[in-house]
């Protein structure tokens, strides 16, 4: 590779564009979990609020020239800024190397960018912003139709099989969900109804797209890709939802304990007592209707000293309320990945992710650290493996099992 020929130039171009995108991802990582706009105001130092001048805002370069310190207040800038830019630059270059100059680059880069934001925010805040998971899912569906290159072409008859897998998996999940509701004497909330409605819409949509594509071969590529994306969203979300439901039916954890706030606040027992006083939980730790009535973290009444951890405390109780074993953030991220990768690759990622999680968990146990870990980054890692090598892995597996 020579940097003076056109190929070398393109590699350099993709690396630079990736670094610029990475710089924007940093803005999203800081502002999205705080519910701030990612467009206004322009970049400023989070410590001293000084505006960042254009020549101090050059991706990768400025961080090194400033030696990781703010020009105005000399406070250190976290290495995360540099790493995110480098990561996106590297993935951008690699994506070009893998897919070449094709339309697959657009959905692939949008997907990787979303995964980087989701992972870093999940590590720092233990939440995955809905803008990324839910917004990403809609983006994935739209991009699948416009740029079908990431999805398998209509030659693959197995696309029809995805429709049946989606229906069966969704039906099993709903049955388990109703069983759990019956077990815990819960009623169907308006929120549940919306999820079920959306699921039904997706199932109908994939069948519609598949049928339309078969009837009108002229515009089949986009429709086939859309059907695959819809199947991916349903199967991805249901696979993880199913795991959580099975775990919960056997573990049946619906009690808030001090452990849920361990490492979040200094005095978990005190926090639990005050939650009890305000009617969010009863003396046994069972959730009370008062918590259900609070819809956002901002509405939660908290004792002094817990203000800074408002979002995390809310998420903690909500995780118990919504099943405890598997967070909805991860389930929504699976739906997003399914829309980009299609049903076969998201299914493969579902089986790969636990290995990454287990390997990391093992290291934590050996180091005797708290083993509660964010699952989002492991899912993201599995999605990336499947994005670049999924097709090869699938081919190996189908050959191995003679399919
Ligand atoms: Zn500063």
CSV table of C-alpha atoms and ligand atoms in Angstrom, one decimal:
chain,number,residue,atom,x,y,z
A,1,UNK,CA,0.0,0.0,0.0
A,2,UNK,CA,1.4,3.3,-1.1
A,3,UNK,CA,-0.1,6.5,0.4
A,4,UNK,CA,0.5,8.4,-2.8
A,5,UNK,CA,-1.8,6.2,-4.9
A,6,UNK,CA,-5.5,6.4,-4.9
A,7,UNK,CA,-5.9,3.3,-2.6
A,8,UNK,CA,-3.7,4.7,0.0
A,9,UNK,CA,-5.5,8.1,-0.2
A,10,UNK,CA,-8.9,6.3,0.4
A,11,UNK,CA,-7.5,4.5,3.4
A,12,UNK,CA,-6.3,7.8,4.8
A,13,UNK,CA,-9.7,9.4,3.9
A,14,UNK,CA,-11.7,6.8,5.7
A,15,UNK,CA,-9.4,7.0,8.8
A,16,UNK,CA,-9.8,10.8,9.0
A,17,UNK,CA,-13.6,10.7,8.4
A,18,UNK,CA,-13.8,8.1,11.1
A,19,UNK,CA,-11.9,10.3,13.5
A,20,UNK,CA,-14.2,13.2,12.8
A,21,UNK,CA,-17.3,10.9,13.4
A,22,UNK,CA,-15.6,9.7,16.6
A,23,UNK,CA,-15.3,13.3,17.7
A,24,UNK,CA,-19.1,13.7,17.3
A,25,UNK,CA,-19.6,10.3,19.1
A,26,UNK,CA,-17.8,11.8,22.1
A,27,UNK,CA,-20.4,14.7,22.2
A,28,UNK,CA,-23.2,12.1,22.1
A,29,UNK,CA,-21.6,10.0,24.9
A,30,UNK,CA,-21.4,13.0,27.2
A,31,UNK,CA,-24.8,14.6,26.4
A,32,UNK,CA,-27.2,11.8,25.6
A,33,UNK,CA,-27.4,10.2,29.1
A,34,UNK,CA,-27.9,13.8,30.5
A,35,UNK,CA,-30.8,14.3,28.0
A,36,UNK,CA,-29.0,17.3,26.5
A,37,UNK,CA,-29.0,18.3,22.8
A,38,UNK,CA,-26.1,16.9,20.8
A,39,UNK,CA,-26.2,19.9,18.5
A,40,UNK,CA,-26.3,23.0,20.8
A,41,UNK,CA,-24.4,24.5,22.5
A,42,UNK,CA,-21.0,24.0,20.7
A,43,UNK,CA,-18.2,22.1,22.4
A,44,UNK,CA,-17.0,23.4,25.8
A,45,UNK,CA,-14.8,22.1,28.6
A,46,UNK,CA,-17.1,20.3,31.1
A,47,UNK,CA,-14.9,21.6,34.0
A,48,UNK,CA,-14.4,25.3,33.3
A,49,UNK,CA,-17.1,25.8,30.6
A,50,UNK,CA,-14.5,27.5,28.3
A,51,UNK,CA,-15.5,27.2,24.6
A,52,UNK,CA,-13.2,24.9,22.7
A,53,UNK,CA,-11.5,26.7,19.8
A,54,UNK,CA,-11.5,25.1,16.4
A,55,UNK,CA,-7.8,24.3,16.4
A,56,UNK,CA,-8.2,22.6,19.8
A,57,UNK,CA,-11.0,20.5,18.4
A,58,UNK,CA,-9.2,18.5,15.7
A,59,UNK,CA,-9.8,14.8,16.3
A,60,UNK,CA,-6.9,12.8,17.6
A,61,UNK,CA,-4.3,15.6,16.9
A,62,UNK,CA,-5.5,18.2,19.4
A,63,UNK,CA,-5.6,15.7,22.2
A,64,UNK,CA,-2.0,14.9,21.7
A,65,UNK,CA,-0.9,18.5,21.1
A,66,UNK,CA,-2.6,19.6,24.3
A,67,UNK,CA,-1.1,16.6,26.1
A,68,UNK,CA,-4.6,15.6,27.4
A,69,UNK,CA,-5.2,18.9,29.2
A,70,UNK,CA,-7.7,21.7,28.7
A,71,UNK,CA,-6.0,24.8,27.4
A,72,UNK,CA,-8.0,27.1,29.7
A,73,UNK,CA,-8.0,25.3,33.0
A,74,UNK,CA,-5.2,22.7,32.6
A,75,UNK,CA,-7.5,20.0,34.0
A,76,UNK,CA,-6.9,16.6,32.4
A,77,UNK,CA,-9.1,15.5,29.5
A,78,UNK,CA,-10.2,11.8,29.9
A,79,UNK,CA,-8.4,9.4,27.6
A,80,UNK,CA,-11.8,8.2,26.6
A,81,UNK,CA,-12.1,11.1,24.1
A,82,UNK,CA,-8.9,10.0,22.3
A,83,UNK,CA,-9.8,6.3,22.4
A,84,UNK,CA,-13.3,6.8,21.0
A,85,UNK,CA,-11.9,8.8,18.1
A,86,UNK,CA,-9.2,6.2,17.5
A,87,UNK,CA,-11.7,3.4,17.7
A,88,UNK,CA,-14.1,5.0,15.2
A,89,UNK,CA,-11.2,5.9,12.9
A,90,UNK,CA,-10.0,2.3,13.0
A,91,UNK,CA,-13.4,0.8,12.4
A,92,UNK,CA,-14.0,3.2,9.6
A,93,UNK,CA,-10.8,2.1,7.8
A,94,UNK,CA,-11.4,-1.5,8.6
A,95,UNK,CA,-15.0,-1.3,7.3
A,96,UNK,CA,-13.7,0.1,4.0
A,97,UNK,CA,-11.1,-2.7,3.8
A,98,UNK,CA,-13.8,-5.3,4.5
A,99,UNK,CA,-16.7,-4.1,2.3
A,100,UNK,CA,-14.8,-2.0,-0.3
A,101,UNK,CA,-16.4,1.0,-2.0
A,102,UNK,CA,-20.0,-0.3,-1.7
A,103,UNK,CA,-23.3,0.9,-0.3
A,104,UNK,CA,-22.9,-1.5,2.6
A,105,UNK,CA,-20.5,1.1,4.1
A,106,UNK,CA,-23.4,3.4,5.1
A,107,UNK,CA,-25.4,1.0,7.3
A,108,UNK,CA,-22.2,-0.7,8.6
A,109,UNK,CA,-20.6,2.6,9.8
A,110,UNK,CA,-23.9,3.9,11.3
A,111,UNK,CA,-24.2,0.6,13.1
A,112,UNK,CA,-20.7,0.6,14.5
A,113,UNK,CA,-21.0,4.3,15.6
A,114,UNK,CA,-24.2,3.5,17.5
A,115,UNK,CA,-22.6,0.5,19.2
A,116,UNK,CA,-19.6,2.6,20.3
A,117,UNK,CA,-21.9,5.2,21.9
A,118,UNK,CA,-24.1,2.4,23.5
A,119,UNK,CA,-21.1,0.6,25.0
A,120,UNK,CA,-19.3,3.6,26.5
A,121,UNK,CA,-22.5,5.0,28.0
A,122,UNK,CA,-23.5,1.6,29.3
A,123,UNK,CA,-20.0,1.2,31.0
A,124,UNK,CA,-20.3,4.7,32.6
A,125,UNK,CA,-24.0,5.0,33.4
A,126,UNK,CA,-25.3,1.4,33.2
A,127,UNK,CA,-28.0,2.6,30.8
A,128,UNK,CA,-28.3,2.5,27.0
A,129,UNK,CA,-29.8,5.7,25.6
A,130,UNK,CA,-33.1,5.1,23.7
A,131,UNK,CA,-31.9,7.4,21.0
A,132,UNK,CA,-29.3,4.7,20.1
A,133,UNK,CA,-31.3,1.5,20.8
A,134,UNK,CA,-34.8,2.5,19.7
A,135,UNK,CA,-33.7,5.2,17.3
A,136,UNK,CA,-31.0,2.9,15.9
A,137,UNK,CA,-33.6,0.2,15.3
A,138,UNK,CA,-35.7,2.6,13.1
A,139,UNK,CA,-32.5,3.7,11.4
A,140,UNK,CA,-31.6,0.1,10.8
A,141,UNK,CA,-34.9,-0.7,9.2
A,142,UNK,CA,-34.9,2.3,7.0
A,143,UNK,CA,-31.2,1.8,5.9
A,144,UNK,CA,-31.9,-1.9,5.2
A,145,UNK,CA,-34.5,-0.9,2.7
A,146,UNK,CA,-32.4,1.9,1.1
A,147,UNK,CA,-29.1,0.1,1.2
A,148,UNK,CA,-29.9,-3.7,1.2
A,149,UNK,CA,-26.2,-4.7,0.8
A,150,UNK,CA,-25.8,-5.9,4.4
A,151,UNK,CA,-28.6,-8.4,4.1
A,152,UNK,CA,-28.7,-11.6,2.1
A,153,UNK,CA,-30.1,-11.4,-1.3
A,154,UNK,CA,-33.4,-12.9,-2.4
A,155,UNK,CA,-31.5,-16.0,-3.7
A,156,UNK,CA,-31.5,-17.3,-0.1
A,157,UNK,CA,-34.8,-19.2,0.4
A,158,UNK,CA,-34.0,-19.4,4.2
A,159,UNK,CA,-35.4,-15.8,4.6
A,160,UNK,CA,-38.8,-17.4,4.7
A,161,UNK,CA,-37.7,-19.6,7.6
A,162,UNK,CA,-36.8,-16.4,9.6
A,163,UNK,CA,-40.5,-15.5,9.5
A,164,UNK,CA,-41.5,-18.8,11.3
A,165,UNK,CA,-38.6,-18.6,13.8
A,166,UNK,CA,-39.8,-15.0,14.6
A,167,UNK,CA,-43.4,-16.1,15.1
A,168,UNK,CA,-42.6,-19.1,17.3
A,169,UNK,CA,-40.0,-17.3,19.4
A,170,UNK,CA,-42.4,-14.3,19.9
A,171,UNK,CA,-45.3,-16.7,20.8
A,172,UNK,CA,-43.1,-18.6,23.4
A,173,UNK,CA,-42.0,-15.3,24.9
A,174,UNK,CA,-45.6,-14.0,25.2
A,175,UNK,CA,-46.7,-17.3,26.8
A,176,UNK,CA,-43.8,-17.1,29.3
A,177,UNK,CA,-44.6,-13.4,30.0
A,178,UNK,CA,-48.3,-14.1,30.7
A,179,UNK,CA,-47.2,-17.1,32.9
A,180,UNK,CA,-45.0,-14.7,34.9
A,181,UNK,CA,-47.8,-12.2,35.2
A,182,UNK,CA,-50.1,-14.9,36.5
A,183,UNK,CA,-47.4,-16.1,38.9
A,184,UNK,CA,-46.9,-12.7,40.4
A,185,UNK,CA,-50.6,-11.5,40.0
A,186,UNK,CA,-49.7,-8.6,37.8
A,187,UNK,CA,-51.9,-6.8,35.4
A,188,UNK,CA,-51.1,-5.8,31.8
A,189,UNK,CA,-49.9,-2.2,31.9
A,190,UNK,CA,-50.4,0.2,29.0
A,191,UNK,CA,-46.7,0.0,28.4
A,192,UNK,CA,-46.9,-3.8,27.9
A,193,UNK,CA,-49.7,-3.4,25.5
A,194,UNK,CA,-47.6,-1.0,23.4
A,195,UNK,CA,-44.8,-3.6,23.2
A,196,UNK,CA,-47.1,-6.4,22.2
A,197,UNK,CA,-48.7,-4.1,19.6
A,198,UNK,CA,-45.4,-3.2,18.2
A,199,UNK,CA,-44.3,-6.8,18.1
A,200,UNK,CA,-47.5,-7.8,16.2
A,201,UNK,CA,-46.9,-4.9,13.8
A,202,UNK,CA,-43.4,-6.1,13.1
A,203,UNK,CA,-44.5,-9.7,12.5
A,204,UNK,CA,-47.2,-8.6,10.1
A,205,UNK,CA,-44.7,-6.2,8.5
A,206,UNK,CA,-42.0,-8.8,7.7
A,207,UNK,CA,-44.7,-11.1,6.2
A,208,UNK,CA,-46.0,-8.2,4.1
A,209,UNK,CA,-42.6,-7.2,2.9
A,210,UNK,CA,-41.7,-10.9,2.1
A,211,UNK,CA,-44.9,-11.4,0.2
A,212,UNK,CA,-44.6,-8.1,-1.7
A,213,UNK,CA,-41.0,-9.0,-2.6
A,214,UNK,CA,-42.1,-12.4,-4.0
A,215,UNK,CA,-45.0,-10.8,-6.0
A,216,UNK,CA,-43.0,-7.9,-7.4
A,217,UNK,CA,-39.5,-9.1,-8.3
A,218,UNK,CA,-38.6,-5.7,-9.7
A,219,UNK,CA,-38.1,-4.1,-6.3
A,220,UNK,CA,-37.3,-7.3,-4.4
A,221,UNK,CA,-33.8,-6.4,-3.0
A,222,UNK,CA,-35.0,-3.6,-0.6
A,223,UNK,CA,-38.1,-5.5,0.5
A,224,UNK,CA,-36.3,-8.7,1.1
A,225,UNK,CA,-33.7,-6.8,3.2
A,226,UNK,CA,-36.6,-5.0,5.1
A,227,UNK,CA,-38.2,-8.4,5.8
A,228,UNK,CA,-34.9,-9.7,7.0
A,229,UNK,CA,-34.4,-6.6,9.2
A,230,UNK,CA,-37.8,-6.9,10.7
A,231,UNK,CA,-37.2,-10.6,11.5
A,232,UNK,CA,-33.9,-9.7,13.0
A,233,UNK,CA,-35.4,-7.1,15.3
A,234,UNK,CA,-38.1,-9.5,16.5
A,235,UNK,CA,-35.8,-12.5,16.9
A,236,UNK,CA,-33.0,-10.5,18.5
A,237,UNK,CA,-35.2,-8.8,21.1
A,238,UNK,CA,-37.2,-12.0,21.8
A,239,UNK,CA,-34.1,-14.2,22.2
A,240,UNK,CA,-32.8,-12.0,25.0
A,241,UNK,CA,-36.3,-11.4,26.4
A,242,UNK,CA,-36.8,-15.2,26.5
A,243,UNK,CA,-33.5,-15.6,28.5
A,244,UNK,CA,-34.6,-13.0,31.0
A,245,UNK,CA,-38.0,-14.5,31.4
A,246,UNK,CA,-36.7,-18.0,31.9
A,247,UNK,CA,-34.2,-16.7,34.4
A,248,UNK,CA,-36.8,-14.8,36.3
A,249,UNK,CA,-39.4,-17.6,36.5
A,250,UNK,CA,-36.7,-19.7,38.1
A,251,UNK,CA,-35.0,-17.0,40.1
A,252,UNK,CA,-38.1,-15.0,40.7
A,253,UNK,CA,-36.3,-11.9,41.9
A,254,UNK,CA,-38.8,-9.1,42.3
A,255,UNK,CA,-37.6,-7.8,45.6
A,256,UNK,CA,-35.5,-4.6,45.9
A,257,UNK,CA,-32.5,-5.3,48.2
A,258,UNK,CA,-29.6,-3.1,49.4
A,259,UNK,CA,-27.5,-5.1,46.9
A,260,UNK,CA,-29.3,-3.3,44.0
A,261,UNK,CA,-27.6,0.0,45.1
A,262,UNK,CA,-24.3,-1.4,46.2
A,263,UNK,CA,-21.6,0.7,44.6
A,264,UNK,CA,-24.1,3.3,43.6
A,265,UNK,CA,-24.7,5.1,46.9
A,266,UNK,CA,-22.7,5.1,50.1
A,267,UNK,CA,-25.5,3.9,52.3
A,268,UNK,CA,-27.7,1.4,50.4
A,269,UNK,CA,-29.6,0.4,53.6
A,270,UNK,CA,-30.5,4.0,54.4
A,271,UNK,CA,-31.6,4.6,50.8
A,272,UNK,CA,-33.8,1.5,51.0
A,273,UNK,CA,-35.4,2.8,54.2
A,274,UNK,CA,-36.2,6.1,52.7
A,275,UNK,CA,-37.7,4.4,49.6
A,276,UNK,CA,-39.8,2.4,52.0
A,277,UNK,CA,-40.9,5.6,53.8
A,278,UNK,CA,-42.1,7.1,50.6
A,279,UNK,CA,-44.1,4.1,49.6
A,280,UNK,CA,-42.0,2.9,46.7
A,281,UNK,CA,-41.3,-0.5,48.3
A,282,UNK,CA,-42.8,-2.3,51.4
A,283,UNK,CA,-40.8,-3.7,54.3
A,284,UNK,CA,-40.1,-6.9,52.4
A,285,UNK,CA,-38.7,-5.0,49.5
A,286,UNK,CA,-41.7,-5.7,47.2
A,287,UNK,CA,-42.4,-2.9,44.7
A,288,UNK,CA,-45.4,-0.7,45.5
A,289,UNK,CA,-47.7,1.1,43.1
A,290,UNK,CA,-46.1,4.4,44.1
A,291,UNK,CA,-43.0,3.5,42.1
A,292,UNK,CA,-45.1,2.5,39.1
A,293,UNK,CA,-46.7,5.9,39.2
A,294,UNK,CA,-43.3,7.6,38.8
A,295,UNK,CA,-42.5,7.5,35.2
A,296,UNK,CA,-39.1,9.2,35.0
A,297,UNK,CA,-36.0,9.4,37.2
A,298,UNK,CA,-36.7,13.1,37.7
A,299,UNK,CA,-40.0,12.3,39.5
A,300,UNK,CA,-38.4,10.0,42.1
A,301,UNK,CA,-38.3,11.5,45.6
A,302,UNK,CA,-34.9,10.8,47.1
A,303,UNK,CA,-33.1,11.5,50.4
A,304,UNK,CA,-30.3,14.1,50.4
A,305,UNK,CA,-26.9,12.8,49.2
A,306,UNK,CA,-28.5,10.6,46.5
A,307,UNK,CA,-29.2,13.4,44.0
A,308,UNK,CA,-26.2,12.7,41.8
A,309,UNK,CA,-27.2,9.1,41.4
A,310,UNK,CA,-30.9,9.7,40.6
A,311,UNK,CA,-30.8,8.1,37.2
A,312,UNK,CA,-28.9,5.0,38.4
A,313,UNK,CA,-31.2,4.5,41.4
A,314,UNK,CA,-34.2,4.7,39.1
A,315,UNK,CA,-32.7,2.3,36.7
A,316,UNK,CA,-31.9,-0.1,39.5
A,317,UNK,CA,-35.4,-0.2,40.8
A,318,UNK,CA,-36.8,-0.4,37.3
A,319,UNK,CA,-34.5,-3.3,36.5
A,320,UNK,CA,-36.1,-5.2,39.4
A,321,UNK,CA,-39.6,-4.1,38.3
A,322,UNK,CA,-39.0,-5.2,34.7
A,323,UNK,CA,-37.5,-8.6,35.4
A,324,UNK,CA,-34.2,-7.9,37.0
A,325,UNK,CA,-32.3,-10.6,35.1
A,326,UNK,CA,-32.1,-8.9,31.7
A,327,UNK,CA,-32.4,-5.1,31.3
A,328,UNK,CA,-34.7,-3.6,28.7
A,329,UNK,CA,-31.8,-1.5,27.4
A,330,UNK,CA,-30.0,-4.7,26.3
A,331,UNK,CA,-33.2,-6.1,24.7
A,332,UNK,CA,-33.7,-2.9,22.8
A,333,UNK,CA,-30.1,-3.0,21.7
A,334,UNK,CA,-30.7,-6.5,20.3
A,335,UNK,CA,-33.7,-5.2,18.3
A,336,UNK,CA,-31.4,-2.5,16.9
A,337,UNK,CA,-28.7,-5.0,15.9
A,338,UNK,CA,-31.3,-7.3,14.4
A,339,UNK,CA,-32.5,-4.5,12.1
A,340,UNK,CA,-28.9,-4.0,10.9
A,341,UNK,CA,-27.6,-7.6,10.8
A,342,UNK,CA,-30.7,-9.6,9.9
A,343,UNK,CA,-32.1,-12.6,11.8
A,344,UNK,CA,-29.3,-15.1,11.2
A,345,UNK,CA,-26.4,-12.9,12.3
A,346,UNK,CA,-28.2,-11.4,15.3
A,347,UNK,CA,-29.0,-15.0,16.4
A,348,UNK,CA,-25.4,-15.9,16.0
A,349,UNK,CA,-24.3,-12.9,18.1
A,350,UNK,CA,-26.8,-13.9,20.8
A,351,UNK,CA,-24.8,-17.1,21.3
A,352,UNK,CA,-21.4,-15.5,21.0
A,353,UNK,CA,-21.9,-12.6,23.5
A,354,UNK,CA,-22.2,-14.8,26.6
A,355,UNK,CA,-18.6,-16.1,25.9
A,356,UNK,CA,-17.2,-12.6,26.0
A,357,UNK,CA,-19.2,-11.8,29.1
A,358,UNK,CA,-18.1,-15.0,30.8
A,359,UNK,CA,-14.5,-14.4,30.0
A,360,UNK,CA,-14.6,-10.9,31.5
A,361,UNK,CA,-16.6,-12.1,34.5
A,362,UNK,CA,-14.0,-14.7,35.2
A,363,UNK,CA,-11.3,-12.1,35.2
A,364,UNK,CA,-13.3,-10.0,37.7
A,365,UNK,CA,-13.9,-13.1,39.9
A,366,UNK,CA,-10.2,-13.9,39.9
A,367,UNK,CA,-9.4,-10.3,40.8
A,368,UNK,CA,-12.2,-10.6,43.5
A,369,UNK,CA,-14.1,-7.5,42.2
A,370,UNK,CA,-17.8,-6.9,42.2
A,371,UNK,CA,-19.2,-9.2,39.5
A,372,UNK,CA,-22.2,-7.0,38.4
A,373,UNK,CA,-21.2,-5.9,34.9
A,374,UNK,CA,-22.9,-4.1,32.1
A,375,UNK,CA,-23.9,-6.5,29.3
A,376,UNK,CA,-24.2,-4.0,26.5
A,377,UNK,CA,-20.5,-3.9,25.6
A,378,UNK,CA,-20.3,-7.7,25.3
A,379,UNK,CA,-23.4,-7.6,23.0
A,380,UNK,CA,-21.7,-4.9,21.0
A,381,UNK,CA,-18.5,-6.9,20.7
A,382,UNK,CA,-20.5,-9.9,19.4
A,383,UNK,CA,-22.4,-7.7,16.9
A,384,UNK,CA,-19.1,-6.4,15.5
A,385,UNK,CA,-17.7,-9.9,15.2
A,386,UNK,CA,-20.9,-10.9,13.3
A,387,UNK,CA,-20.8,-7.8,11.1
A,388,UNK,CA,-17.3,-8.5,9.8
A,389,UNK,CA,-17.0,-12.3,10.1
A,390,UNK,CA,-20.6,-13.5,10.6
A,391,UNK,CA,-21.1,-14.7,7.0
A,392,UNK,CA,-17.9,-16.8,7.2
A,393,UNK,CA,-18.8,-18.2,10.6
A,394,UNK,CA,-22.3,-19.1,9.5
A,395,UNK,CA,-20.9,-20.8,6.4
A,396,UNK,CA,-18.5,-22.8,8.5
A,397,UNK,CA,-21.3,-23.8,10.9
A,398,UNK,CA,-23.7,-24.9,8.2
A,399,UNK,CA,-20.9,-27.0,6.5
A,400,UNK,CA,-20.0,-28.5,9.9
A,401,UNK,CA,-23.5,-29.6,10.6
A,402,UNK,CA,-24.2,-30.5,7.0
A,403,UNK,CA,-27.1,-28.0,6.6
B,1,LIG,ZN1,-11.2,23.6,31.1
